[in-house]
Amino acid sequence: MKHLLFVFTLLYLFTGCGGGGGGTDDPAPVSLIADAGADQTVTLGTSVQVDARGSINDPDRVYTFHWEFLDKPAGSTSVLVTESAINPFFSPDKEGEYILQLTVTDNEGHSATDTVTITVHSEEVHTRTYKMALDVNRSSVSTNIMTFLSHPAAKIVDRFYIIRDSISASVSRQGRYGTFSIDGLQLTYHKDIETNATDTGEIIVHTEGNSDIIVTVIVESLYWKQIASNNYTTIALKSNGTLWAWGQNMNTFGISHPTDSLIPVQEETHDTNWKSVSLGHSHVVALKNDGTLWAWGNNHYGALGPDAPIWGTLLPEQLGTESNWEKIAAGNSYTLAIKDDGTLWAWGANHNGQLGDGTTENKDTPIQITSSHEWQQIFTKHNSSFAIKRDGTLWAWGENRYATLGNDSINDQHTPVQITDSNNWRHISSGQSHTVGLKTNGTLWTWGDNSYGELGDGTNRYQKTPVQIGDSSWKYVSAGERHTLAIKNDGTLWAWGENRYHQSGYDNTASVNTPKRVEGDTVWHKVYASDKFSLGLDRSGRLWGWGYNDRGQLGNGTSDYILSPQKHPEITHIKQLLSKVDMTIILNEDGSIFTWGTNSSFQLGHSPDTMYVHTAQQESTHATDWKQITLGTNHVIALKENGTVWSWGANGKGQLGVGDRVDRPEARPVSTLGNDTIAVCAGHYFSAALKRDGTLWTWGALTTSMDGDTTPVQEASEGTTWHALSCGGDFILALRDGGELWSWGGNQFGQLANGTTTFTPVPQREASRSLWESISAGTNYAIGIKADSTLWGWGSNINDAIGSQDAQFRQTLPIQESTHATDWAMASAGWFQTLALKHDYTLWSWGNYAYVPSGQPNPPVAFRSDIPHQLSLETSLDTYPLWLHTDPLGSNIMIDSDHTLWSWGDNRNNQLFTPWHSPLPSPSIHRSE
């Protein structure tokens, strides 16, 4: 018996980033942490490097590091090289555990410690690393151990993992801040304590005949880190360094399809090293971790810099070649930026002197503003500019029609002028015509227009100089068009000014001119007051939105007004996604099911009084223990972790299996099946289930002329142990132990592979009597992979989906695909086309709309093919995907091992999570990492 040892590392990296309006600072205090990195297991004779980079969560803090051994094996003389470095190394000279302690100290004298354990073996150790992401909206994350092992004992049969050998797993050591548990081969981590410290645990997996493998699983907390918004658009940065946009796309989404979206869409380069972002009226500027500056959107007045096309660019383009940019702020067709030497630069529109160079001439090339090297923070909104120097002084310039600058004037200012003689300014946010600011002592100040009470001073008179609001307990503030939001040190949210569109977040539409608390017990971290709507981040990085939403700028999948703060829906970590014509159903890794689309037969499992639902909603029982979903024409069969089968939707042929023919709007158990089902599938008007004892059960009707059974009936073959099943439109395929393929049901196109087109009510073995590894039944044809990894097809070839140039219109016997490849790993049959994956992890497609030739225009056009064509992926796969599916109309879904959702093909009913039709595979929802 061999042992597989798994080491788990939990890394929480919650840090703030970005400021209100267009600024990029973060006034919220960030706790000092020590992060010594993940525990490691290595082979004796190799050099080991440890890394403290996870400790750096505040770019304004100065860190020092000290490493030392707390313990090491007896007799070891190993020493640390560069023990004061962020990533020192050593060479272990003995077997055993080396425990190192990291001490992190900042420039204010605070310190924190953490430890890391290096386990050294004398024999070769097989190691792997696997990343999981724990979304802030969830308390746990799960995965199947076989998924990240890519273990030879796992064979993919009809898209499900079938275990050939005996495998078991157990937890050998729990984490410090969370709990690991295993149910069968399902590994779950549950977060017990809110912390950003490292957590480790050990899982031992037992299997026959395989070498020891140590897998380091890194679980990272995924949260929203920074928000930027204008009238109709929102752009947000996630903790994994990805950028997302929603609302109205004024060429600002960073995608080649200038289409609006009600849900977050990732920018098209899919980079994961974005550091900060700022959104102007119709252009975007963003910084990467390497210090390079990027821009996209409209190029009015040169806002994108000298190298951008006159009209602008849809995708991010680097501005120049320099890599020393530190801060950015985008205004109304102009940009401000600070370099790492403290110099201030500006370019773009300059009608009101907002660039600060003493003129009103537009500039399409960055120019330095003043000779100072002391600039630290910048903020802008519309045509007014603000900056704070390292000495804490506040400076302003640009448009001043409403006394927005605060310099006791209403005249535009073409060069920076100091605002008050204070030297303790910390943060500024500017609205349409008023400005708010925070000082380091926690006091809040406002000035400018006050027509709607947005200054919060109890009047409606404008102020030409800053006036203090309330006490000294303010933590963060943001100015919208005519309203203001602020957070106190206790995390409560306060608002004042206009509330016509509920942008202030309280329960009426009246304006108020003094701070009013927004009800709720949410502990707020950041708020972003936009023109007529508001967004907020709570302490855990969850995104909330409220107010005006006509363009979907709240990103919640609707265009409805939201009257008070509501949590942003997070549909990530998708385990399965199925669609049929005008309905989509997803199963998340947390065991929840969401659906949207047509609800004519209650197939959505919720909203029984609504014919069509545009946004994803959870099925009505809100259960979180679903394991598998399958979709018929208008009914759903779902399997729970406890082995029970449930159903809802259309039931005219008894396909729900609940003893009647009444359509059901909510999930009900198929009680006669008990609690030992391991797989389910569904056809047009029937359903089937495979039990743990190898028996196979069916109910409903294979054809419309049959009445159908209203409760499950066991397939009657004696002494048969069924191994896998797959349901087509009106037929069933099933594998027996040993790989024999049997079929029954409709056969108009030869889909039973028995050499005839005759309906067969009972199982018959396919004519070639081959041994099969996996099967997939499409609407009226099927694809199978044999034990020798060759791929074969049979049934209807009306769309060339069989993959052979020699296939007949009705192919009644299996025929090999035309390339005669011998390395196929998995396949999915639909109606229009077939998807398949080879053992080298390349993705292939054939049939109608199957591939895109090179040199196609943008957007490209998909072509028909009767032989397999390799699909081009933006990022190559390095292991088997978790899910591969094509639906009857050619909507294609792949979920890779990183939990990235790839989608392409038909999208007429928004079933692909993208706002456009795309003939090419494109990642549309990325895992939270």
CSV table of C-alpha atoms in Angstrom, one decimal, residues 571-805:
chain,number,residue,atom,x,y,z
A,571,ILE,CA,-21.1,32.9,-9.8
A,572,THR,CA,-17.6,31.4,-9.9
A,573,HIS,CA,-16.1,28.1,-9.1
A,574,ILE,CA,-18.5,26.5,-11.6
A,575,LYS,CA,-18.4,22.7,-11.6
A,576,GLN,CA,-20.9,22.0,-14.3
A,577,LEU,CA,-22.8,24.2,-16.8
A,578,LEU,CA,-25.5,22.8,-19.1
A,579,SER,CA,-27.7,24.6,-21.6
A,580,LYS,CA,-30.4,23.7,-24.1
A,581,VAL,CA,-31.6,26.3,-26.6
A,582,ASP,CA,-33.1,28.8,-24.2
A,583,MET,CA,-32.2,27.7,-20.7
A,584,THR,CA,-29.0,27.4,-18.7
A,585,ILE,CA,-28.2,25.6,-15.4
A,586,ILE,CA,-25.0,25.6,-13.4
A,587,LEU,CA,-23.7,23.6,-10.5
A,588,ASN,CA,-21.2,25.5,-8.3
A,589,GLU,CA,-18.4,23.8,-6.4
A,590,ASP,CA,-20.2,24.9,-3.2
A,591,GLY,CA,-23.0,22.5,-4.1
A,592,SER,CA,-25.5,25.3,-5.1
A,593,ILE,CA,-27.6,25.3,-8.4
A,594,PHE,CA,-28.5,28.4,-10.4
A,595,THR,CA,-30.6,28.6,-13.5
A,596,TRP,CA,-31.9,31.2,-15.9
A,597,GLY,CA,-33.8,31.4,-19.2
A,598,THR,CA,-37.2,30.1,-20.3
A,599,ASN,CA,-39.5,28.8,-17.6
A,600,SER,CA,-42.4,27.5,-19.6
A,601,SER,CA,-42.5,24.2,-17.8
A,602,PHE,CA,-41.0,25.3,-14.4
A,603,GLN,CA,-37.7,23.9,-15.6
A,604,LEU,CA,-35.8,26.7,-13.8
A,605,GLY,CA,-36.8,25.3,-10.4
A,606,HIS,CA,-37.8,28.8,-9.1
A,607,SER,CA,-39.9,31.8,-10.2
A,608,PRO,CA,-43.1,29.7,-11.0
A,609,ASP,CA,-45.0,32.9,-12.0
A,610,THR,CA,-42.4,34.1,-14.4
A,611,MET,CA,-42.1,32.9,-18.0
A,612,TYR,CA,-38.5,34.1,-18.6
A,613,VAL,CA,-35.8,34.9,-16.1
A,614,HIS,CA,-32.9,37.0,-17.4
A,615,THR,CA,-30.4,36.6,-14.5
A,616,ALA,CA,-29.1,33.6,-12.6
A,617,GLN,CA,-31.2,32.6,-9.6
A,618,GLN,CA,-30.7,29.8,-7.1
A,619,GLU,CA,-33.2,26.9,-7.3
A,620,SER,CA,-36.0,27.2,-4.7
A,621,THR,CA,-34.7,24.8,-2.1
A,622,HIS,CA,-31.4,26.7,-1.8
A,623,ALA,CA,-29.7,23.4,-1.1
A,624,THR,CA,-25.8,23.3,-1.1
A,625,ASP,CA,-25.2,19.6,-1.4
A,626,TRP,CA,-25.9,19.0,-5.1
A,627,LYS,CA,-23.4,16.7,-6.8
A,628,GLN,CA,-24.5,16.3,-10.4
A,629,ILE,CA,-27.0,17.9,-12.8
A,630,THR,CA,-28.5,16.7,-16.1
A,631,LEU,CA,-30.9,18.5,-18.3
A,632,GLY,CA,-33.7,17.1,-20.5
A,633,THR,CA,-35.7,19.2,-23.0
A,634,ASN,CA,-37.7,20.9,-20.2
A,635,HIS,CA,-36.8,19.0,-17.1
A,636,VAL,CA,-33.9,18.7,-14.7
A,637,ILE,CA,-32.6,15.6,-12.8
A,638,ALA,CA,-30.1,16.3,-10.0
A,639,LEU,CA,-28.1,14.1,-7.7
A,640,LYS,CA,-27.2,15.0,-4.2
A,641,GLU,CA,-24.0,14.1,-2.3
A,642,ASN,CA,-26.1,11.7,-0.1
A,643,GLY,CA,-27.0,9.6,-3.2
A,644,THR,CA,-30.6,10.8,-3.5
A,645,VAL,CA,-32.1,11.9,-6.8
A,646,TRP,CA,-34.3,15.0,-7.2
A,647,SER,CA,-36.3,16.4,-10.2
A,648,TRP,CA,-38.3,19.4,-11.4
A,649,GLY,CA,-39.8,20.9,-14.5
A,650,ALA,CA,-41.9,19.2,-17.3
A,651,ASN,CA,-43.5,15.9,-16.4
A,652,GLY,CA,-46.0,15.1,-19.1
A,653,LYS,CA,-44.4,11.7,-19.7
A,654,GLY,CA,-43.6,11.0,-16.0
A,655,GLN,CA,-39.9,12.0,-16.6
A,656,LEU,CA,-39.7,13.4,-13.1
A,657,GLY,CA,-40.2,10.0,-11.5
A,658,VAL,CA,-42.4,11.2,-8.7
A,659,GLY,CA,-45.5,9.1,-9.4
A,660,ASP,CA,-47.6,11.5,-11.5
A,661,ARG,CA,-47.5,13.6,-14.7
A,662,VAL,CA,-47.8,17.1,-13.1
A,663,ASP,CA,-45.1,19.7,-13.9
A,664,ARG,CA,-43.2,20.8,-10.8
A,665,PRO,CA,-41.7,24.2,-10.1
A,666,GLU,CA,-39.5,23.0,-7.2
A,667,ALA,CA,-37.1,20.1,-6.5
A,668,ARG,CA,-38.7,16.9,-5.3
A,669,PRO,CA,-37.0,13.6,-4.4
A,670,VAL,CA,-37.4,10.6,-6.6
A,671,SER,CA,-38.0,8.6,-3.4
A,672,THR,CA,-38.2,5.1,-4.8
A,673,LEU,CA,-34.5,5.2,-5.8
A,674,GLY,CA,-33.3,5.4,-2.3
A,675,ASN,CA,-29.9,7.0,-1.4
A,676,ASP,CA,-27.3,5.0,-3.3
A,677,THR,CA,-27.4,6.5,-6.8
A,678,ILE,CA,-24.0,7.5,-8.3
A,679,ALA,CA,-24.9,9.0,-11.7
A,680,VAL,CA,-27.9,10.3,-13.6
A,681,CYS,CA,-28.8,11.4,-17.1
A,682,ALA,CA,-31.8,12.8,-19.0
A,683,GLY,CA,-33.2,12.7,-22.5
A,684,HIS,CA,-36.0,14.5,-24.2
A,685,TYR,CA,-38.8,12.9,-22.1
A,686,PHE,CA,-37.1,10.3,-20.0
A,687,SER,CA,-34.5,10.0,-17.2
A,688,ALA,CA,-32.1,7.3,-16.0
A,689,ALA,CA,-30.0,6.5,-13.0
A,690,LEU,CA,-27.1,4.3,-12.1
A,691,LYS,CA,-26.9,2.8,-8.6
A,692,ARG,CA,-23.8,1.9,-6.6
A,693,ASP,CA,-24.8,-1.8,-6.9
A,694,GLY,CA,-24.5,-1.6,-10.7
A,695,THR,CA,-28.2,-1.6,-11.4
A,696,LEU,CA,-29.6,0.8,-13.9
A,697,TRP,CA,-33.1,2.4,-13.6
A,698,THR,CA,-35.2,4.4,-16.1
A,699,TRP,CA,-38.5,6.3,-16.1
A,700,GLY,CA,-40.5,8.5,-18.5
A,701,ALA,CA,-40.8,7.8,-22.2
A,702,LEU,CA,-38.2,7.2,-24.9
A,703,THR,CA,-40.6,8.3,-27.6
A,704,THR,CA,-43.6,10.7,-27.7
A,705,SER,CA,-45.9,7.8,-28.6
A,706,MET,CA,-45.2,6.1,-25.3
A,707,ASP,CA,-47.1,6.9,-22.1
A,708,GLY,CA,-44.0,6.6,-20.0
A,709,ASP,CA,-43.4,5.2,-16.5
A,710,THR,CA,-44.0,7.7,-13.7
A,711,THR,CA,-41.6,5.9,-11.3
A,712,PRO,CA,-38.2,4.3,-11.9
A,713,VAL,CA,-38.1,0.8,-13.4
A,714,GLN,CA,-35.0,-1.4,-13.2
A,715,GLU,CA,-33.4,-2.5,-16.4
A,716,ALA,CA,-34.1,-6.2,-16.4
A,717,SER,CA,-30.9,-7.9,-17.7
A,718,GLU,CA,-29.9,-10.5,-15.2
A,719,GLY,CA,-26.4,-10.7,-13.8
A,720,THR,CA,-25.5,-7.3,-15.3
A,721,THR,CA,-23.3,-4.8,-13.6
A,722,TRP,CA,-23.6,-1.4,-15.4
A,723,HIS,CA,-20.6,0.9,-15.2
A,724,ALA,CA,-21.6,4.1,-16.9
A,725,LEU,CA,-24.5,5.6,-18.9
A,726,SER,CA,-25.2,8.5,-21.2
A,727,CYS,CA,-28.6,9.8,-22.5
A,728,GLY,CA,-29.3,11.0,-26.0
A,729,GLY,CA,-32.5,12.6,-27.2
A,730,ASP,CA,-34.5,9.4,-27.4
A,731,PHE,CA,-31.9,6.7,-26.7
A,732,ILE,CA,-29.6,5.4,-24.0
A,733,LEU,CA,-26.0,4.2,-24.1
A,734,ALA,CA,-24.5,2.2,-21.2
A,735,LEU,CA,-21.2,0.5,-20.5
A,736,ARG,CA,-21.0,-2.8,-18.6
A,737,ASP,CA,-18.0,-3.8,-16.6
A,738,GLY,CA,-15.2,-4.7,-19.0
A,739,GLY,CA,-16.2,-2.0,-21.4
A,740,GLU,CA,-19.0,-3.6,-23.4
A,741,LEU,CA,-21.3,-1.0,-25.0
A,742,TRP,CA,-25.1,-1.6,-25.0
A,743,SER,CA,-27.9,0.6,-26.3
A,744,TRP,CA,-31.6,0.9,-26.6
A,745,GLY,CA,-34.4,3.3,-27.6
A,746,GLY,CA,-34.9,5.4,-30.7
A,747,ASN,CA,-32.8,4.4,-33.7
A,748,GLN,CA,-34.1,6.4,-36.7
A,749,PHE,CA,-30.5,7.5,-37.6
A,750,GLY,CA,-28.7,4.4,-36.4
A,751,GLN,CA,-27.7,5.9,-33.1
A,752,LEU,CA,-27.8,2.5,-31.3
A,753,ALA,CA,-24.8,1.3,-33.4
A,754,ASN,CA,-26.4,-2.1,-34.0
A,755,GLY,CA,-26.5,-1.9,-37.9
A,756,THR,CA,-30.2,-1.1,-38.1
A,757,THR,CA,-32.5,1.9,-37.8
A,758,THR,CA,-35.1,0.0,-35.8
A,759,PHE,CA,-36.4,1.1,-32.4
A,760,THR,CA,-35.1,-1.3,-29.7
A,761,PRO,CA,-36.9,-1.3,-26.3
A,762,VAL,CA,-34.3,-3.4,-24.5
A,763,PRO,CA,-30.5,-3.3,-24.3
A,764,GLN,CA,-28.5,-4.7,-27.3
A,765,ARG,CA,-24.7,-4.9,-27.6
A,766,GLU,CA,-23.3,-2.7,-30.4
A,767,ALA,CA,-22.4,-4.7,-33.5
A,768,SER,CA,-18.6,-4.5,-33.5
A,769,ARG,CA,-18.5,-5.9,-29.9
A,770,SER,CA,-15.5,-3.7,-29.1
A,771,LEU,CA,-14.4,-2.7,-25.6
A,772,TRP,CA,-15.0,1.0,-24.9
A,773,GLU,CA,-13.5,3.4,-22.5
A,774,SER,CA,-16.0,6.3,-22.6
A,775,ILE,CA,-19.3,7.3,-24.3
A,776,SER,CA,-21.2,10.4,-25.0
A,777,ALA,CA,-24.7,10.5,-26.5
A,778,GLY,CA,-25.7,13.6,-28.5
A,779,THR,CA,-29.2,14.5,-29.6
A,780,ASN,CA,-29.3,11.8,-32.4
A,781,TYR,CA,-25.8,10.6,-32.7
A,782,ALA,CA,-23.0,9.3,-30.4
A,783,ILE,CA,-19.3,9.4,-29.9
A,784,GLY,CA,-17.3,6.8,-28.2
A,785,ILE,CA,-13.6,6.3,-27.3
A,786,LYS,CA,-12.3,2.7,-27.3
A,787,ALA,CA,-9.8,1.1,-24.9
A,788,ASP,CA,-7.1,1.8,-27.4
A,789,SER,CA,-7.9,5.6,-27.3
A,790,THR,CA,-9.3,5.7,-30.8
A,791,LEU,CA,-12.5,7.7,-31.4
A,792,TRP,CA,-15.6,6.5,-33.2
A,793,GLY,CA,-19.0,8.0,-34.1
A,794,TRP,CA,-22.4,6.7,-35.3
A,795,GLY,CA,-26.0,7.9,-35.8
A,796,SER,CA,-27.1,11.1,-37.6
A,797,ASN,CA,-24.4,12.8,-39.6
A,798,ILE,CA,-26.5,15.7,-40.9
A,799,ASN,CA,-24.1,18.2,-39.3
A,800,ASP,CA,-20.9,16.2,-40.0
A,801,ALA,CA,-20.5,15.8,-36.2
A,802,ILE,CA,-19.4,12.1,-36.5
A,803,GLY,CA,-15.9,13.3,-37.7
A,804,SER,CA,-15.4,11.0,-40.6
A,805,GLN,CA,-15.5,11.9,-44.3
